[in-house]
PDB file of C-alpha atoms (C1' of nucleotides) in Angstrom:
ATOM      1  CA  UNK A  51       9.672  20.156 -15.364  1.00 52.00           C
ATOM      2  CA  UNK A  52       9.199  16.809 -13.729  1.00 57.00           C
ATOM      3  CA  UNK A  53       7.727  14.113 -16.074  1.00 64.00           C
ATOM      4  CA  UNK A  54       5.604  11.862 -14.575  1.00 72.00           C
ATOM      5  CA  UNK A  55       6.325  10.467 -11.326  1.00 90.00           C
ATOM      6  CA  UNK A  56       9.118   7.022 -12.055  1.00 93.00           C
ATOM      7  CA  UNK A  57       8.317   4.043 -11.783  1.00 95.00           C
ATOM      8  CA  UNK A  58      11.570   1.818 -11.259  1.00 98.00           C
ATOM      9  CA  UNK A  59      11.210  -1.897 -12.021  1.00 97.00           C
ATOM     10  CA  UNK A  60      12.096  -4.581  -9.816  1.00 97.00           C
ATOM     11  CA  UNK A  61      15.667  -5.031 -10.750  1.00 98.00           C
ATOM     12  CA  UNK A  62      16.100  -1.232 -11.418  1.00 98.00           C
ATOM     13  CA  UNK A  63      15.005  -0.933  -7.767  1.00 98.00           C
ATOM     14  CA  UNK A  64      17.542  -3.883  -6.745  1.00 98.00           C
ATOM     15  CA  UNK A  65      20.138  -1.528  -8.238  1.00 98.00           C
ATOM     16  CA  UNK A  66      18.762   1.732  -6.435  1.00 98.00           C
ATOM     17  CA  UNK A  67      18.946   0.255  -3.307  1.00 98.00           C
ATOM     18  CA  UNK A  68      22.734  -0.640  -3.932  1.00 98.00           C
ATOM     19  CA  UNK A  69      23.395   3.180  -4.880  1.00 98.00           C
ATOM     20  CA  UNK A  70      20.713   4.143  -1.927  1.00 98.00           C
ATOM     21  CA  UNK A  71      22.898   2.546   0.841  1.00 97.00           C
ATOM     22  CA  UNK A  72      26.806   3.174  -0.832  1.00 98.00           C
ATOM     23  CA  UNK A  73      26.285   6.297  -2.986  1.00 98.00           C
ATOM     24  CA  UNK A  74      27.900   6.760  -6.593  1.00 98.00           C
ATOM     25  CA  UNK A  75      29.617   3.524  -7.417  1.00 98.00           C
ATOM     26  CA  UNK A  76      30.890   1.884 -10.491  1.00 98.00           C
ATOM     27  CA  UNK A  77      29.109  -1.105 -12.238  1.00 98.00           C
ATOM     28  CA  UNK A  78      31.213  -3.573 -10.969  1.00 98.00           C
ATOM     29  CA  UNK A  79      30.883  -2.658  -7.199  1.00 98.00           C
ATOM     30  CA  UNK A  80      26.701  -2.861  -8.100  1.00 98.00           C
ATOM     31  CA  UNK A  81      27.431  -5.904  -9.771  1.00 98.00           C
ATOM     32  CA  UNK A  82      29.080  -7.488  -6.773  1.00 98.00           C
ATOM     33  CA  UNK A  83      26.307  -6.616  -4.358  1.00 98.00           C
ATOM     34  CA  UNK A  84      23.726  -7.841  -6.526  1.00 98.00           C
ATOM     35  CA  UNK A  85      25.797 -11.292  -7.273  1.00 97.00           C
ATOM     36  CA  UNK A  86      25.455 -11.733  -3.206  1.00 96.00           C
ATOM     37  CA  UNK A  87      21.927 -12.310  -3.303  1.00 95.00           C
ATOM     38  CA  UNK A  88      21.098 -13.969  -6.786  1.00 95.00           C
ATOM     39  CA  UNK A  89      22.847 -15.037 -10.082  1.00 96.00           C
ATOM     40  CA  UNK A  90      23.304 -12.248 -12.574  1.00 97.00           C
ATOM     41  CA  UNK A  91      25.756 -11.502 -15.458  1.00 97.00           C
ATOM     42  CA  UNK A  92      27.913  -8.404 -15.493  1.00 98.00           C
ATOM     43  CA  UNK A  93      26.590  -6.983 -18.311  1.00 98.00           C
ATOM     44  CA  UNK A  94      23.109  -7.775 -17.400  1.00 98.00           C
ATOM     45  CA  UNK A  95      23.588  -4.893 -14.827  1.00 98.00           C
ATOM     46  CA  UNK A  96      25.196  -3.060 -16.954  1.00 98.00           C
ATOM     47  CA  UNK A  97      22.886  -2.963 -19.890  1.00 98.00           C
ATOM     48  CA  UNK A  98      20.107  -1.973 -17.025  1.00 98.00           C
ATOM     49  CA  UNK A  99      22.085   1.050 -15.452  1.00 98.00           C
ATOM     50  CA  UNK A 100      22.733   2.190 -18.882  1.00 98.00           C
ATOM     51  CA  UNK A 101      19.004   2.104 -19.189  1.00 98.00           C
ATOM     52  CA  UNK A 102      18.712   3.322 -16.151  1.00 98.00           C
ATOM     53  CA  UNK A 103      20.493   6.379 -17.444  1.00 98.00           C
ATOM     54  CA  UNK A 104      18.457   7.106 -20.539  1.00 96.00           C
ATOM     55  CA  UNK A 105      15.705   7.425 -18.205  1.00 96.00           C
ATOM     56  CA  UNK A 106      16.781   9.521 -15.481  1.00 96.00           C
ATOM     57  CA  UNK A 107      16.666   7.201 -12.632  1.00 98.00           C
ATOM     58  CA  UNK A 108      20.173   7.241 -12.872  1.00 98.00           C
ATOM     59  CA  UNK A 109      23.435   9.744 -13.535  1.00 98.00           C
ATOM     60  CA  UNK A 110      26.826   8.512 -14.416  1.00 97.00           C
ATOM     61  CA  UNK A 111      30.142  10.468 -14.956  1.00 97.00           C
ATOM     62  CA  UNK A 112      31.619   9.515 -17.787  1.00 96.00           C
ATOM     63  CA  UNK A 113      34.897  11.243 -17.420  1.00 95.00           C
ATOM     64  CA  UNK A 114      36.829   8.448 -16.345  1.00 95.00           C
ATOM     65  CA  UNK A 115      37.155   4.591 -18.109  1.00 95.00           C
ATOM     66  CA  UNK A 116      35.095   3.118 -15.123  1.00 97.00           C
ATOM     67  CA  UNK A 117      31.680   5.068 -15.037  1.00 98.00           C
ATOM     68  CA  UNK A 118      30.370   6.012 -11.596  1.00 98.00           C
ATOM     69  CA  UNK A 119      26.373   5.935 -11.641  1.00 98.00           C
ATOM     70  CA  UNK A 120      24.368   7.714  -9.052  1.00 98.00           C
ATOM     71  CA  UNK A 121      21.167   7.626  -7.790  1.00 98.00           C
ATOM     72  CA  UNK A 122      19.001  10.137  -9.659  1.00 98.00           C
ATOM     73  CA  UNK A 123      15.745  10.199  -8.173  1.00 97.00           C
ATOM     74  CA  UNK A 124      15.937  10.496  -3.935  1.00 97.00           C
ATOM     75  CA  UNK A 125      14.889   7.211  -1.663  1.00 97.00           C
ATOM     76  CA  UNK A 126      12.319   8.413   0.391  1.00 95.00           C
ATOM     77  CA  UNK A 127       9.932   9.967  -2.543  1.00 95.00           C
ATOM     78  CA  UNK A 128      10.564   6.998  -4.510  1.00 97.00           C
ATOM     79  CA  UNK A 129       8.975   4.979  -1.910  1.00 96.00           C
ATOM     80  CA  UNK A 130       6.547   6.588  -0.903  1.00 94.00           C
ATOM     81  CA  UNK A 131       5.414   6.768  -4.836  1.00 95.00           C
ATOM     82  CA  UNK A 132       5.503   3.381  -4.620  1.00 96.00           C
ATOM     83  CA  UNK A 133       3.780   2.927  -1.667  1.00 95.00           C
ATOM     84  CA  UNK A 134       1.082   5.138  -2.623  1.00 93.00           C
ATOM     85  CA  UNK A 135       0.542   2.643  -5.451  1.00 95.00           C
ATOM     86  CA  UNK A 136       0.733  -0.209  -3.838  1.00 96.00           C
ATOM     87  CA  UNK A 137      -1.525   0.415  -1.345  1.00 94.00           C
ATOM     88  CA  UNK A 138      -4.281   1.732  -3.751  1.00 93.00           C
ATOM     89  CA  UNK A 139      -3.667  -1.461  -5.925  1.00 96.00           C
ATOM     90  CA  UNK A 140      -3.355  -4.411  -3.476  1.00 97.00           C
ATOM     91  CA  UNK A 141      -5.143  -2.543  -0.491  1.00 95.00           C
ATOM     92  CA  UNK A 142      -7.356  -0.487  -2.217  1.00 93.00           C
ATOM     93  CA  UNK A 143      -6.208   2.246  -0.627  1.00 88.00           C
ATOM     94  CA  UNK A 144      -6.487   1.362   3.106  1.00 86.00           C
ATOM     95  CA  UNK A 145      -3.532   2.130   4.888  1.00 86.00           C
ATOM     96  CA  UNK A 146      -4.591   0.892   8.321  1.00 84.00           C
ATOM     97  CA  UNK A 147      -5.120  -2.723   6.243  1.00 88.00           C
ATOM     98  CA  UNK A 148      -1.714  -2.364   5.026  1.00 92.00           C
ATOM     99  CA  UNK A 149      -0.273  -1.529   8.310  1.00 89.00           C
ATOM    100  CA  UNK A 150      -2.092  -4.360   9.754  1.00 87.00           C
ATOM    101  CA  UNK A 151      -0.690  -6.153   7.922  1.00 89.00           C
ATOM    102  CA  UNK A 152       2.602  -5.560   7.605  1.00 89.00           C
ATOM    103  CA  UNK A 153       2.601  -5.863  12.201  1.00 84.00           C
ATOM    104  CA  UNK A 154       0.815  -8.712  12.144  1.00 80.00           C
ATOM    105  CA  UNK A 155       3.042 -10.626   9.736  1.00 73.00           C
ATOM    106  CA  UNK A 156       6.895  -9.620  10.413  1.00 64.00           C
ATOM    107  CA  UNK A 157       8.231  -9.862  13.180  1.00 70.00           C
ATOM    108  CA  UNK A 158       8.937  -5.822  14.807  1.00 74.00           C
ATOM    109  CA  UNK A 159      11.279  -5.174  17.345  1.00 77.00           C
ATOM    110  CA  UNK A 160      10.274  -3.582  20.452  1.00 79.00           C
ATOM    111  CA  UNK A 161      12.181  -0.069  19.707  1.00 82.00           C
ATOM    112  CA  UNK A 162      10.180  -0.165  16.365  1.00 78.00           C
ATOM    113  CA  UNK A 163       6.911  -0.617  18.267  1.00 79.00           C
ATOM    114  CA  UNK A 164       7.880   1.873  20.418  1.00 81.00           C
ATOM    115  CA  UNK A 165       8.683   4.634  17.186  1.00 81.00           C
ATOM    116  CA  UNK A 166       5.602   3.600  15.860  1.00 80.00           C
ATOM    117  CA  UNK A 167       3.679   4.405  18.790  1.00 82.00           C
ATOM    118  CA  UNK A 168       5.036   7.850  19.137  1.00 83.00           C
ATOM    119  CA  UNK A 169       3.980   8.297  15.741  1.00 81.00           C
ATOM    120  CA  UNK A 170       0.728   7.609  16.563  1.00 79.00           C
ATOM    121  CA  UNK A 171       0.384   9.696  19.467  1.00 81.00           C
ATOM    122  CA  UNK A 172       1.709  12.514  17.713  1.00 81.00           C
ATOM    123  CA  UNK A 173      -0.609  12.579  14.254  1.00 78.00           C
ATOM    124  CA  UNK A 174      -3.959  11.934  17.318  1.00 75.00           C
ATOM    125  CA  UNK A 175      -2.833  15.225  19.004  1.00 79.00           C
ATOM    126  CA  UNK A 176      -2.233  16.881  15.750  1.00 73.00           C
ATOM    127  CA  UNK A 177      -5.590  16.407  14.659  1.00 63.00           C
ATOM    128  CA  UNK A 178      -7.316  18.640  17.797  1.00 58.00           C
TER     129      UNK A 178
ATOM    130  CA  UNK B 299       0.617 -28.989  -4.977  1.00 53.00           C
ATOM    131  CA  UNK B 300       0.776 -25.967  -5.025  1.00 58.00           C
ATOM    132  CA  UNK B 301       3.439 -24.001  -7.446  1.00 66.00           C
ATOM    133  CA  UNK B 302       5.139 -21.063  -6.902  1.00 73.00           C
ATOM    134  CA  UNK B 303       3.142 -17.887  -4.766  1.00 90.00           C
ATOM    135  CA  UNK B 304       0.989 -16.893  -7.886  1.00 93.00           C
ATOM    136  CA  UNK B 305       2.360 -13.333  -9.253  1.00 96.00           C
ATOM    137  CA  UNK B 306      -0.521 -11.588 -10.091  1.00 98.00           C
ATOM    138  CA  UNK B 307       0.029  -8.154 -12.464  1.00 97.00           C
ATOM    139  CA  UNK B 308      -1.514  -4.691 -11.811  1.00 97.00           C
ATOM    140  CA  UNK B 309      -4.332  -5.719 -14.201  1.00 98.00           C
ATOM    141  CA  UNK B 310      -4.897  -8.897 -12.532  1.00 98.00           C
ATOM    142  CA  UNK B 311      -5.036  -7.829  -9.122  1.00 98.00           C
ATOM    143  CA  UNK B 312      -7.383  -5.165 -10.450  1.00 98.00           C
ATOM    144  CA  UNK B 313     -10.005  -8.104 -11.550  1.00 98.00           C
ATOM    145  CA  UNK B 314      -9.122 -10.378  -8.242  1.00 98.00           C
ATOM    146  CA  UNK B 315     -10.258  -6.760  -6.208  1.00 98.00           C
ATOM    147  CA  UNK B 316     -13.885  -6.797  -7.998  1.00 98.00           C
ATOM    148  CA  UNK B 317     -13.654 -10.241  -7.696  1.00 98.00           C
ATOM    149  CA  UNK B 318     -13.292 -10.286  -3.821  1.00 98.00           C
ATOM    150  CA  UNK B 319     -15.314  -7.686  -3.450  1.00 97.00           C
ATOM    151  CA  UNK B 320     -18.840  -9.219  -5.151  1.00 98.00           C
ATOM    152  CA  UNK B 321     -18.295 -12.433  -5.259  1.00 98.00           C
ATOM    153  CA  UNK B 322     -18.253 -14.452  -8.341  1.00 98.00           C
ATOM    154  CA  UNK B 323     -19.352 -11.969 -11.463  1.00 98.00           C
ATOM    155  CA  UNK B 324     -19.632 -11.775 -15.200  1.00 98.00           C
ATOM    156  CA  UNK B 325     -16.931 -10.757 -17.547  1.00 98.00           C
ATOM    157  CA  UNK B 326     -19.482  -7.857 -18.045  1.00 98.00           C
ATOM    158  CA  UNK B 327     -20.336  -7.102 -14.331  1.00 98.00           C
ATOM    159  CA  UNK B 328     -15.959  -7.129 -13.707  1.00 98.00           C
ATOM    160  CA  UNK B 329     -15.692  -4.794 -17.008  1.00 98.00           C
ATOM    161  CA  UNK B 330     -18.413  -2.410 -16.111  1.00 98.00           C
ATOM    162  CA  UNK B 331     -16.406  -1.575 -12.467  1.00 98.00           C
ATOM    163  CA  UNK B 332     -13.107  -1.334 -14.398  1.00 98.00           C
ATOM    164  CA  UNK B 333     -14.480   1.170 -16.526  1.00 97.00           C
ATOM    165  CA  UNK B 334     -15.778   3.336 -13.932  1.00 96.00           C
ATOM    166  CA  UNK B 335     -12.194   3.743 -12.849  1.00 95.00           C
ATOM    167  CA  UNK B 336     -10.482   3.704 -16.312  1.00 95.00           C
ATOM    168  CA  UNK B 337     -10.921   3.293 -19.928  1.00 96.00           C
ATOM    169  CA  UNK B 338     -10.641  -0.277 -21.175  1.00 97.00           C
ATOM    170  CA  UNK B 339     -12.344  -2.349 -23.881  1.00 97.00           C
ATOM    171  CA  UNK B 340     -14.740  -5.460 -22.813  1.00 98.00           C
ATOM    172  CA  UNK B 341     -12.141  -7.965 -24.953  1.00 98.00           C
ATOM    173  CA  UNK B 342      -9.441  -6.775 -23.261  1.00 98.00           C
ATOM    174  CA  UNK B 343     -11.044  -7.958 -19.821  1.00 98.00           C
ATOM    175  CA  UNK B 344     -12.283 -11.162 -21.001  1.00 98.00           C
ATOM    176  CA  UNK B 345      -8.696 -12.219 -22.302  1.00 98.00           C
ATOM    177  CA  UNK B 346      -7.219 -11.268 -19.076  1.00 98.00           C
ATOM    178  CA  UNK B 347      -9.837 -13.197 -17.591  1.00 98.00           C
ATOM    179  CA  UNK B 348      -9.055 -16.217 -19.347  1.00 98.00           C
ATOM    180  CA  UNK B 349      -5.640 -15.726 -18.910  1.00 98.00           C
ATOM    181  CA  UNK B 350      -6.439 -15.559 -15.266  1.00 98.00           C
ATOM    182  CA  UNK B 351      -8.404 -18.847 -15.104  1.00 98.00           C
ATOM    183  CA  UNK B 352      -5.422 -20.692 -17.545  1.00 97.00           C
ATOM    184  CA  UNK B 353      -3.131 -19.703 -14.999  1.00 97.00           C
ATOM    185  CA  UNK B 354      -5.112 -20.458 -11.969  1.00 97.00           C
ATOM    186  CA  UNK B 355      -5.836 -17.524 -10.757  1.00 98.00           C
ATOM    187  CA  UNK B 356      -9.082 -17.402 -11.238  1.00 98.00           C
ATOM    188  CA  UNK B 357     -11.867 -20.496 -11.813  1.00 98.00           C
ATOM    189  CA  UNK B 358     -14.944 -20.276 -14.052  1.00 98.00           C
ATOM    190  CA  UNK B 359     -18.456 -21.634 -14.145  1.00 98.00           C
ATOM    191  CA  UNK B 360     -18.942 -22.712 -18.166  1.00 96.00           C
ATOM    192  CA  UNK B 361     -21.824 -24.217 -17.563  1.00 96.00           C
ATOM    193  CA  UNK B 362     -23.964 -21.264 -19.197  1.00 95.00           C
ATOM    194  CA  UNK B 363     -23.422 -19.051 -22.214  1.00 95.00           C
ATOM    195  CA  UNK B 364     -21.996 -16.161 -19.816  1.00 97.00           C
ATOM    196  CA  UNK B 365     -19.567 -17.305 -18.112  1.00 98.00           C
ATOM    197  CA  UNK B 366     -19.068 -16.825 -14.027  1.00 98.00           C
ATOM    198  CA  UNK B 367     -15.310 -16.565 -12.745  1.00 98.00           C
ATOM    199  CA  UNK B 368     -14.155 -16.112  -9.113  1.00 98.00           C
ATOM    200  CA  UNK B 369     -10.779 -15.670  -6.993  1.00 98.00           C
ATOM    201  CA  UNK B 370      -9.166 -18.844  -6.747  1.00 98.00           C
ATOM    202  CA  UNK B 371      -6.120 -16.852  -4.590  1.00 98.00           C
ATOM    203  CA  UNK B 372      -7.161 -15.754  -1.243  1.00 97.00           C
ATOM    204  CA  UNK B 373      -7.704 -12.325  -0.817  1.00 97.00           C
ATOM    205  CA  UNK B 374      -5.636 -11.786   2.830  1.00 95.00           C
ATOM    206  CA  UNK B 375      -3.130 -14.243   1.822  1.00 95.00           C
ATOM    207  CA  UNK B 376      -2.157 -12.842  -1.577  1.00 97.00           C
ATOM    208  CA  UNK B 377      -1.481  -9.358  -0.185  1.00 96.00           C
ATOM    209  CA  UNK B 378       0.489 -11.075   2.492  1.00 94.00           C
ATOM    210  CA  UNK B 379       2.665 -12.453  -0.161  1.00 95.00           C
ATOM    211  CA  UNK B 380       2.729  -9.307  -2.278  1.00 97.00           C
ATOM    212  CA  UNK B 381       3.247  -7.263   0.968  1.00 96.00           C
ATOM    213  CA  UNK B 382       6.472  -8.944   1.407  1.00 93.00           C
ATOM    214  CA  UNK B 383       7.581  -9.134  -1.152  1.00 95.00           C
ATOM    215  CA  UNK B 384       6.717  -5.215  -1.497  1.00 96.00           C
ATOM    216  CA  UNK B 385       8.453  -4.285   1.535  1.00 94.00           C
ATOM    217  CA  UNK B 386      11.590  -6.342   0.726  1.00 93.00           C
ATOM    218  CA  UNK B 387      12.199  -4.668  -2.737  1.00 96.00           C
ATOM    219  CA  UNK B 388      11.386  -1.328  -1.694  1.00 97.00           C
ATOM    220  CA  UNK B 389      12.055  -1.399   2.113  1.00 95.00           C
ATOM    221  CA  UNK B 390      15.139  -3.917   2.103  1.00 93.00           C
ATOM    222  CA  UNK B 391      12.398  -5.905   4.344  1.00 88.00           C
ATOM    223  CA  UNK B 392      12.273  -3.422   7.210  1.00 86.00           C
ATOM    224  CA  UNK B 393       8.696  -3.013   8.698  1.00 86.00           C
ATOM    225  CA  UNK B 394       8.707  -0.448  10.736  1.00 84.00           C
ATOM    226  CA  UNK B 395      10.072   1.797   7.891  1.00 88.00           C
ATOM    227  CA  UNK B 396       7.261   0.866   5.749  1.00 92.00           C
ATOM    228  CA  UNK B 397       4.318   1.577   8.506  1.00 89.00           C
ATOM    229  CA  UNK B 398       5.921   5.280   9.499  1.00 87.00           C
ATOM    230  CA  UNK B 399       5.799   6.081   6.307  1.00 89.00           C
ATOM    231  CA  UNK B 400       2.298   4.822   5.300  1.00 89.00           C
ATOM    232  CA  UNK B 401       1.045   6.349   8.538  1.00 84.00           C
ATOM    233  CA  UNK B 402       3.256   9.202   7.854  1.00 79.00           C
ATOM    234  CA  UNK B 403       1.965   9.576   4.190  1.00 72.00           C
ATOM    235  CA  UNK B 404      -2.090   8.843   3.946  1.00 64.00           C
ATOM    236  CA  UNK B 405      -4.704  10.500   6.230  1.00 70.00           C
ATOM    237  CA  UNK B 406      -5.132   7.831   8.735  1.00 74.00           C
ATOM    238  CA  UNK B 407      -8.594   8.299  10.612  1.00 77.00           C
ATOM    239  CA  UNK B 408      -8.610   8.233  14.811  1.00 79.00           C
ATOM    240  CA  UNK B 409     -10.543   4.843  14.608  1.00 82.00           C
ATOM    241  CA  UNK B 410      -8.047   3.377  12.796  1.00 78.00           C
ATOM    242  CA  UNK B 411      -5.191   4.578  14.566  1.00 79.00           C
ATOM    243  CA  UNK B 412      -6.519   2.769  17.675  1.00 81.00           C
ATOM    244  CA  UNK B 413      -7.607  -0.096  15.603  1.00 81.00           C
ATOM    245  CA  UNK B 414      -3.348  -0.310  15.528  1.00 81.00           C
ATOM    246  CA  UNK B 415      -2.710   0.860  18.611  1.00 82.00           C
ATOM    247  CA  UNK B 416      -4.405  -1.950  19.903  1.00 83.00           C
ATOM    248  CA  UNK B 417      -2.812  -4.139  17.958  1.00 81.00           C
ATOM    249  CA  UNK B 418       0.363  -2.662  18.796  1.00 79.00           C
ATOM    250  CA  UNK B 419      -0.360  -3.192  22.710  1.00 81.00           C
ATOM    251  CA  UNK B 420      -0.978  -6.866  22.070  1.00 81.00           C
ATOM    252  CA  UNK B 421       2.358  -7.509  20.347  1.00 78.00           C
ATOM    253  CA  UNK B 422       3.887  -6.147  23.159  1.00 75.00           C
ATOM    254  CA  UNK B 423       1.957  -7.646  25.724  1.00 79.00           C
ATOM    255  CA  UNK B 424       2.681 -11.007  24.212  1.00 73.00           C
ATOM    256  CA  UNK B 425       6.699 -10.276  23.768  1.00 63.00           C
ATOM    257  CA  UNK B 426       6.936 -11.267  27.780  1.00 58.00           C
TER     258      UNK B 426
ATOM    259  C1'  DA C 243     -37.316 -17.214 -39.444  1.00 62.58           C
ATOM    260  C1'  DA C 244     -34.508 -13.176 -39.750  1.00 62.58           C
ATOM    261  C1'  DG C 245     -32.092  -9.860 -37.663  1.00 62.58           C
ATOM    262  C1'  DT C 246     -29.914  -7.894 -33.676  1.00 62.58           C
ATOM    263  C1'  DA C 247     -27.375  -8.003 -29.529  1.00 62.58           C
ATOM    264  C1'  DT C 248     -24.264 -10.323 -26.513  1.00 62.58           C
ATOM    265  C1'  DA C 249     -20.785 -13.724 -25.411  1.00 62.58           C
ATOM    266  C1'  DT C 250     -16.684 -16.342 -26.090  1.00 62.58           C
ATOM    267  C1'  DA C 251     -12.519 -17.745 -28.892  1.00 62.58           C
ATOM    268  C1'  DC C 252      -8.506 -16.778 -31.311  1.00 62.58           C
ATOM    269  C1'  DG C 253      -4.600 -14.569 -32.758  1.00 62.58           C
ATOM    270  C1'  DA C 254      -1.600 -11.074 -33.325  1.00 62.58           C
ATOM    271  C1'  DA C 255       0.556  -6.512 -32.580  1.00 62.58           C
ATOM    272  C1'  DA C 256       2.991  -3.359 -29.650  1.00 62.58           C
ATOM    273  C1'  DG C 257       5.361  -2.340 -25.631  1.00 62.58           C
ATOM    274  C1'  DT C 258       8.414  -3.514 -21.791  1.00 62.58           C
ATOM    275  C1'  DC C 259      11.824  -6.071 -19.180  1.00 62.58           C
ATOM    276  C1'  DT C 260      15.531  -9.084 -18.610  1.00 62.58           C
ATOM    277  C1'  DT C 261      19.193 -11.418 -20.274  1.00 62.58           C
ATOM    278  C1'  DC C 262      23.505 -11.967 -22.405  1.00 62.58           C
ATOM    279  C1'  DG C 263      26.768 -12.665 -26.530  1.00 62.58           C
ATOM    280  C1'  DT C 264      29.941 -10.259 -29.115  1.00 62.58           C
ATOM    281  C1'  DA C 265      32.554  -6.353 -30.510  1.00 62.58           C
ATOM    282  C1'  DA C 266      35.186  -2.361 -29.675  1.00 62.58           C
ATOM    283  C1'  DA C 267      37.736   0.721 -26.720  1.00 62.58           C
ATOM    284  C1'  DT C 268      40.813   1.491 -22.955  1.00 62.58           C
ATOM    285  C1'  DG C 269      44.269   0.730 -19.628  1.00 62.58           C
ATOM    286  C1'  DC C 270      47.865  -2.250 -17.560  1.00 62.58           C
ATOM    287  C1'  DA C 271      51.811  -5.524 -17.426  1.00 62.58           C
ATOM    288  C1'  DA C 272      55.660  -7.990 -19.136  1.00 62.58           C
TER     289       DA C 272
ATOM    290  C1'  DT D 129      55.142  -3.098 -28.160  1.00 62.58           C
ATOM    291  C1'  DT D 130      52.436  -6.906 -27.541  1.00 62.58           C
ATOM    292  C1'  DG D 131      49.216  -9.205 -25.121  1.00 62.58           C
ATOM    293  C1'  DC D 132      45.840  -9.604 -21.375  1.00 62.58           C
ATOM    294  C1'  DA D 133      42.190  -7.849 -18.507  1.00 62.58           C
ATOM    295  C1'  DT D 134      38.565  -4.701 -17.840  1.00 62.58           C
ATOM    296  C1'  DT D 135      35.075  -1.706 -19.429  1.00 62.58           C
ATOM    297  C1'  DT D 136      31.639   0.157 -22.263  1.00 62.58           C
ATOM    298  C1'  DA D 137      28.654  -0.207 -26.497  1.00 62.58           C
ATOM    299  C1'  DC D 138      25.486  -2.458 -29.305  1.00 62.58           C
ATOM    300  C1'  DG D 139      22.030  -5.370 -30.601  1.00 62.58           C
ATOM    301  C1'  DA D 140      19.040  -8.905 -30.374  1.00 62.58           C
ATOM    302  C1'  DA D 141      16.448 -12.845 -28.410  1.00 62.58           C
ATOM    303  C1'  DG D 142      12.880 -14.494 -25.320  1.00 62.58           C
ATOM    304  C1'  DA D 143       9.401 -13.870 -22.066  1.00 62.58           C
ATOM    305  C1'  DC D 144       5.526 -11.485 -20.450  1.00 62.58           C
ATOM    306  C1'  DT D 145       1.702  -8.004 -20.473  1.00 62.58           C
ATOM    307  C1'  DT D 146      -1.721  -5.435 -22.358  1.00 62.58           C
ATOM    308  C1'  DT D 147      -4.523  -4.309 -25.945  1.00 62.58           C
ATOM    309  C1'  DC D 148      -7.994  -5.086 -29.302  1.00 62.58           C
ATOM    310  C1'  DG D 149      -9.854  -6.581 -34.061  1.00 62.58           C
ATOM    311  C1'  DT D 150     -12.232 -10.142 -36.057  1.00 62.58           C
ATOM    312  C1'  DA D 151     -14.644 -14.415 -36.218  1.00 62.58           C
ATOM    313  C1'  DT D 152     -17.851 -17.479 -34.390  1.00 62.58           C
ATOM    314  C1'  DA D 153     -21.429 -19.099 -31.340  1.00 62.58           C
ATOM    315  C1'  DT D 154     -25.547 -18.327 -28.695  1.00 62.58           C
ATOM    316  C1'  DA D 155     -29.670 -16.183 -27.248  1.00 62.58           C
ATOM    317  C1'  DC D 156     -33.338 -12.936 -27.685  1.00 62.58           C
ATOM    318  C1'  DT D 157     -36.883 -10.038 -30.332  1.00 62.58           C
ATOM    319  C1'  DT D 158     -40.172  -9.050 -33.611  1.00 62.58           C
TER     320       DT D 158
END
DNA sequence: AAGTATATACGAAAGTCTTCGTAAATGCAA
DNA sequence: TTGCATTTACGAAGACTTTCGTATATACTT
């Protein structure tokens, strides 16, 4: 039985993306990531992957002196969770705002525009 | 001067939508909308509104016993700034990965899938 | 005028998140 | 073995959010 669907904070997220993209790692490898991009104590990301534990977003094994966390709860569902959210909330629900958006604004490669398009094409001939 | 990009919460962007939606309101008119959607007490939207006005989010009209507040953060810009902020955190800033799988996700109607296909053509078009 | 309804003001409680200091355990090196 | 480095464990402080009870002010109604 699935709780409710999780909702990861900002830094848990930070640290999900780090297990996301390298798989089961120990907190100092996270820890190093995370120091690339912004000032943070060790056991700052400790204490939050512990946490992270207690609430399922995260496993560890324990059977070694360095503790190797992994990624509990799978990338793509956990975005689109938040997605889902995020549109309803700052978009009231409008995906086609959203994606507007999110083209107009960042800069998208061609091959992107190109994926996208297919995309397209294939959910207009779905819907004969 | 303006600070940092304002932050707004969950419960403030959910004021700032009735907000931009009707145009300057009442603490009562804002907490009557809320309530259709969830259960919340009138004080608890008037302190958030105040909060919202201390902060600058939001402006206010004193000049009569009921109060009139309105959006001092601009509706297109704010979700551009929570957008990327959105798709950084949960996307590690890609773009394209966001749109396939808002696109993907929500029932998109056919006008609004042209309404980006267009757009989509005029990136391109411009890219030469 | 008295009483009722509505509005704002104030403050505080409860919950969460982030941060980190300090202590204790564990392994390594000399 | 002794000492040093690394790791986990624990707890607590500080900030922020959300919630609402209570008090006070203002207007309306009869």
């Amino acid at each position: 039985m699935p709780g409710k669907t999780p909702r990861p904070t900002d830094s848990e997220l930070e640290i999900l993306q780090v297990l996301w993209a390298n798989g089961p790692s120990s907190v100092r490898f996270v820890y190093e990531q995370i120091s690339k991009q912004r000032d943070v104590g060790y056991t700052t990301v400790l204490k939050l992957m512990q946490i992270m534990a207690e609430k399922g977003l995260a496993g560890r094994d324990t059977s070694r002196r360095t503790h190797i966390y992994r990624a509990r709860i799978a990338e793509e569902e956990t975005q689109q969770n938040l997605l889902r959210r995020f549109m309803d909330t700052t978009f009231r629900g409008s995906a086609s705002k959203l994606v507007l958006q999110a083209l107009g604004n960042a800069k998208t490669s061609p091959e992107e525009l190109d994926e996208i398009k297919a995309l397209i094409q294939r959910m207009e001939d779905e819907q004969e």
